[in-house]
Short mmCIF file of C-alpha atoms in Angstrom, two decimals:
data_model
loop_
_atom_site.label_atom_id
_atom_site.label_comp_id
_atom_site.label_asym_id
_atom_site.label_seq_id
_atom_site.Cartn_x
_atom_site.Cartn_y
_atom_site.Cartn_z
CA MET Y 687 0.00 0.00 0.00
CA GLY Y 688 1.50 3.35 -1.06
CA GLY Y 689 1.98 6.32 1.25
CA SER Y 690 -1.16 8.20 0.20
CA ASP Y 691 -3.23 5.00 0.22
CA ALA Y 692 -1.97 4.17 3.71
CA ARG Y 693 -3.04 7.57 4.96
CA ARG Y 694 -6.53 7.07 3.52
CA ALA Y 695 -6.86 3.51 4.83
CA ILE Y 696 -9.08 2.70 7.79
CA GLY Y 697 -6.95 2.21 10.88
CA ALA Y 698 -8.01 -0.86 12.87
CA LEU Y 699 -6.91 -1.84 16.38
CA LEU Y 700 -7.31 -5.51 17.36
CA ALA Y 701 -7.99 -6.50 20.97
CA ASP Y 702 -8.03 -10.24 21.69
CA ASP Y 703 -6.09 -12.26 24.25
CA HIS Y 704 -5.48 -15.19 21.88
CA PRO Y 705 -2.44 -14.53 19.64
CA THR Y 706 -3.52 -17.10 17.04
CA ILE Y 707 -6.95 -15.51 16.68
CA ARG Y 708 -5.41 -12.04 16.45
CA ALA Y 709 -3.11 -13.26 13.70
CA GLY Y 710 -6.06 -14.67 11.76
CA ILE Y 711 -8.07 -11.45 12.07
CA ARG Y 712 -5.04 -9.37 11.10
CA ALA Y 713 -4.55 -11.49 7.97
CA ILE Y 714 -8.21 -11.02 6.98
CA LEU Y 715 -8.10 -7.26 7.46
CA GLU Y 716 -4.75 -6.70 5.81
CA ALA Y 717 -5.88 -8.67 2.75
CA ALA Y 718 -8.71 -6.16 2.28
CA PRO Y 719 -8.04 -2.98 0.33
CA GLY Y 720 -8.37 0.19 2.35
CA VAL Y 721 -7.77 -1.36 5.79
CA ARG Y 722 -4.60 -1.38 7.86
CA VAL Y 723 -4.00 -2.80 11.32
CA VAL Y 724 -2.36 -0.13 13.47
CA GLY Y 725 -1.93 -2.14 16.67
CA GLU Y 726 -2.84 -5.16 18.78
CA ALA Y 727 -3.87 -5.50 22.43
CA ASP Y 728 -4.23 -8.62 24.55
CA ASP Y 729 -6.35 -7.21 27.39
CA GLY Y 730 -8.89 -4.50 28.04
CA ALA Y 731 -6.47 -2.10 29.72
CA GLU Y 732 -4.07 -2.23 26.77
CA ALA Y 733 -6.99 -1.76 24.37
CA ARG Y 734 -7.76 1.52 26.13
CA ARG Y 735 -4.13 2.65 26.16
CA LEU Y 736 -3.61 1.92 22.47
CA THR Y 737 -6.91 3.53 21.52
CA ALA Y 738 -5.75 6.73 23.21
CA ALA Y 739 -2.30 6.54 21.63
CA LEU Y 740 -3.17 5.42 18.10
CA ARG Y 741 -6.67 6.89 17.60
CA PRO Y 742 -7.87 4.12 15.25
CA GLN Y 743 -11.09 4.52 13.29
CA VAL Y 744 -12.27 1.15 14.58
CA LEU Y 745 -11.49 -0.99 17.62
CA LEU Y 746 -12.26 -4.69 17.12
CA LEU Y 747 -12.90 -5.84 20.68
CA ASP Y 748 -13.10 -9.40 21.93
CA LEU Y 749 -15.76 -9.97 24.60
CA ARG Y 750 -13.81 -12.16 26.98
CA MET Y 751 -10.38 -10.82 27.89
CA PRO Y 752 -8.51 -10.02 31.09
CA GLY Y 753 -9.04 -6.54 32.44
CA PRO Y 754 -12.11 -4.32 32.55
CA ARG Y 755 -15.45 -5.72 31.50
CA PRO Y 756 -16.02 -5.21 27.76
CA GLU Y 757 -19.01 -2.91 28.26
CA GLU Y 758 -16.82 -0.71 30.47
CA THR Y 759 -14.17 -0.52 27.74
CA VAL Y 760 -16.79 0.30 25.10
CA ALA Y 761 -18.24 3.08 27.25
CA TRP Y 762 -14.73 4.40 28.01
CA VAL Y 763 -13.83 4.57 24.32
CA ARG Y 764 -17.11 6.22 23.35
CA ALA Y 765 -16.77 8.85 26.08
CA ARG Y 766 -13.11 9.72 25.54
CA HIS Y 767 -12.47 8.89 21.88
CA PRO Y 768 -15.75 9.15 19.98
CA GLU Y 769 -13.82 9.14 16.70
CA THR Y 770 -13.17 5.43 17.33
CA ALA Y 771 -16.05 3.05 16.62
CA VAL Y 772 -16.13 -0.21 18.57
CA LEU Y 773 -16.96 -3.41 16.71
CA VAL Y 774 -17.42 -6.35 19.06
CA LEU Y 775 -15.99 -9.59 17.71
CA THR Y 776 -16.96 -12.70 19.64
CA ALA Y 777 -17.50 -16.44 19.73
CA TYR Y 778 -20.32 -15.95 22.27
CA ASP Y 779 -23.49 -14.86 20.47
CA LEU Y 780 -25.65 -14.36 23.57
CA ASP Y 781 -28.54 -11.94 24.11
CA ALA Y 782 -26.97 -10.64 27.32
CA TYR Y 783 -23.83 -9.60 25.47
CA LEU Y 784 -25.80 -8.05 22.62
CA ALA Y 785 -27.85 -5.91 24.98
CA ARG Y 786 -24.92 -4.79 27.09
CA MET Y 787 -22.72 -3.91 24.12
CA LEU Y 788 -25.53 -2.00 22.43
CA ALA Y 789 -26.30 -0.08 25.62
CA ALA Y 790 -22.62 0.74 26.13
CA GLY Y 791 -22.33 2.27 22.66
CA ALA Y 792 -20.80 -0.42 20.45
CA ALA Y 793 -21.43 0.06 16.74
CA GLY Y 794 -21.78 -3.61 15.88
CA PHE Y 795 -21.53 -7.22 17.01
CA VAL Y 796 -19.94 -9.82 14.71
CA ARG Y 797 -19.34 -13.50 15.36
CA LYS Y 798 -15.83 -14.83 14.86
CA GLU Y 799 -17.16 -17.68 12.73
CA ASP Y 800 -18.84 -15.29 10.28
CA ALA Y 801 -17.40 -15.06 6.77
CA PRO Y 802 -14.27 -12.88 6.46
CA GLU Y 803 -16.02 -10.55 4.03
CA ARG Y 804 -18.70 -9.85 6.65
CA LEU Y 805 -16.04 -8.86 9.18
CA VAL Y 806 -14.32 -6.55 6.70
CA ALA Y 807 -17.60 -4.99 5.58
CA ALA Y 808 -18.68 -4.40 9.18
CA ALA Y 809 -15.33 -2.82 10.09
CA CYS Y 810 -15.53 -0.47 7.10
CA ARG Y 811 -19.13 0.50 7.80
CA VAL Y 812 -18.63 1.31 11.48
CA ALA Y 813 -15.50 3.30 10.60
CA ARG Y 814 -17.77 5.43 8.38
CA GLY Y 815 -20.07 6.08 11.33
CA GLU Y 816 -22.71 3.42 10.66
CA VAL Y 817 -24.28 1.11 13.22
CA VAL Y 818 -24.41 -2.48 12.01
CA PHE Y 819 -26.67 -4.28 14.48
CA ASP Y 820 -29.28 -6.07 12.38
CA ARG Y 821 -33.00 -6.34 13.14
CA ASP Y 822 -32.72 -9.74 14.79
CA GLN Y 823 -29.91 -8.54 17.05
CA LEU Y 824 -31.86 -5.43 18.03
CA ALA Y 825 -34.95 -7.52 18.82
CA ARG Y 826 -32.91 -9.91 20.95
CA ALA Y 827 -31.23 -7.04 22.80
CA CYS Y 828 -34.60 -5.39 23.50
CA ARG Y 829 -36.02 -8.68 24.79
CA TRP Y 830 -33.10 -9.14 27.16
CA GLN Y 831 -33.31 -5.57 28.44
CA ARG Y 832 -37.04 -5.83 29.05
CA GLU Y 833 -37.05 -9.28 30.64
CA VAL Y 834 -33.69 -9.26 32.41
CA GLY Y 835 -32.00 -5.87 32.61
CA ASP Y 836 -35.06 -3.91 33.72
CA ARG Y 837 -35.93 -6.56 36.30
CA TRP Y 838 -32.43 -6.39 37.74
CA GLU Y 839 -32.72 -2.61 37.96
CA SER Y 840 -35.99 -2.99 39.89
CA LEU Y 841 -34.23 -4.81 42.74
CA THR Y 842 -33.02 -2.91 45.79
CA GLY Y 843 -29.40 -3.11 46.86
CA ARG Y 844 -30.23 -5.58 49.61
CA GLU Y 845 -32.33 -7.71 47.26
CA ARG Y 846 -29.36 -7.92 44.91
CA GLU Y 847 -27.15 -9.12 47.76
CA VAL Y 848 -29.71 -11.80 48.65
CA LEU Y 849 -30.04 -12.78 44.97
CA ARG Y 850 -26.30 -13.40 44.69
CA LEU Y 851 -26.38 -15.67 47.72
CA LEU Y 852 -29.53 -17.42 46.52
CA ALA Y 853 -27.88 -18.13 43.18
CA GLY Y 854 -24.93 -19.56 45.09
CA GLY Y 855 -27.20 -22.15 46.67
CA LEU Y 856 -27.34 -20.78 50.22
CA SER Y 857 -30.34 -21.48 52.41
CA ASN Y 858 -32.33 -18.66 53.99
CA ALA Y 859 -30.65 -19.40 57.32
CA ALA Y 860 -27.19 -19.23 55.75
CA ILE Y 861 -28.04 -15.99 53.96
CA ALA Y 862 -29.29 -14.49 57.23
CA GLU Y 863 -26.05 -15.44 58.96
CA THR Y 864 -23.94 -14.06 56.08
CA LEU Y 865 -25.76 -10.73 56.03
CA CYS Y 866 -26.19 -10.53 59.82
CA VAL Y 867 -29.98 -10.18 59.59
CA ARG Y 868 -32.91 -12.21 60.83
CA GLN Y 869 -34.12 -15.16 58.75
CA ARG Y 870 -37.58 -13.59 58.55
CA THR Y 871 -35.98 -10.56 56.85
CA VAL Y 872 -34.34 -12.84 54.29
CA GLU Y 873 -37.65 -14.56 53.61
CA TYR Y 874 -39.21 -11.15 52.98
CA HIS Y 875 -36.49 -10.29 50.46
CA VAL Y 876 -36.73 -13.67 48.73
CA THR Y 877 -40.47 -13.19 48.24
CA HIS Y 878 -39.89 -9.80 46.65
CA ILE Y 879 -37.14 -11.19 44.40
CA HIS Y 880 -39.47 -13.90 43.12
CA GLN Y 881 -42.17 -11.33 42.45
CA LYS Y 882 -39.93 -8.81 40.68
CA LEU Y 883 -38.20 -11.42 38.53
CA ASP Y 884 -41.45 -13.30 37.89
CA ILE Y 885 -39.74 -16.47 39.08
CA ALA Y 886 -41.38 -19.09 41.27
CA SER Y 887 -38.55 -21.07 42.86
CA ARG Y 888 -34.99 -20.93 44.13
CA LEU Y 889 -33.88 -23.23 41.31
CA GLU Y 890 -35.33 -20.85 38.74
CA VAL Y 891 -33.42 -17.99 40.37
CA ALA Y 892 -30.15 -19.90 39.99
CA LEU Y 893 -30.95 -20.77 36.37
CA TRP Y 894 -31.90 -17.13 35.63
CA VAL Y 895 -28.53 -15.92 36.88
CA ARG Y 896 -26.61 -18.66 35.08
CA ASP Y 897 -28.38 -18.27 31.74
CA GLU Y 898 -28.92 -14.51 31.59
CA TRP Y 899 -25.69 -13.28 33.22
CA PRO Y 900 -22.95 -15.46 31.68
CA ASP Y 901 -20.13 -13.43 33.28
CA GLY Y 902 -21.85 -13.01 36.63
CA LEU Y 903 -24.20 -10.38 38.03
CA PRO Y 904 -23.28 -6.69 37.75
CA GLY Y 905 -20.72 -5.87 40.40
CA ASP Y 906 -19.20 -9.35 40.40
CA GLU Y 907 -15.47 -9.49 39.75
CA ASN Y 908 -14.67 -9.73 36.05
CA PRO Y 909 -13.66 -13.34 35.42
CA GLY Y 910 -11.46 -12.26 32.51
#
């Protein structure tokens, strides 16, 4: 690529903690005309640092890396470097991720197993300022927000504490001891949790957390 072409090319920053996957994505992008890879990061903190230093037009961000949660990195980039669009690239096509990335300000969500031309096209479109979530993805994200995200937001701080312990399999007595409250108080909170989540049993609570929050409830330590 000549000097003037290189200056006009879309600058892409790759963030993925698997070197082999990064190499494959780099090869796909560099084979496309008008795209150049300006840097690589292997965790969320480095993705932020290189975004600030290199100012790429697009950050291709893996969902599961060490460091800050991906939605935190997306929000950080959008707030501090709005000239950089974030394209999420993932092997985990889950509604929870879709909703959280959309809410954080990502411009698109592409699966790693999608055809190379789809990845290149998405990177070019978001670099031009487009949003590339399709109708199905938007519908899934809205469903998750309505049925999961909004219900989580309806819980009080104490109810969220009890929910975490419930999901961990603790009995009401054990939860009461952990939180230094009376068992009757725990029973009151459990009843409200069931009502707000529209869930009938403790098992359903555990399944709701497992299925709808694949990286843990908000506030849990990032598993990286």
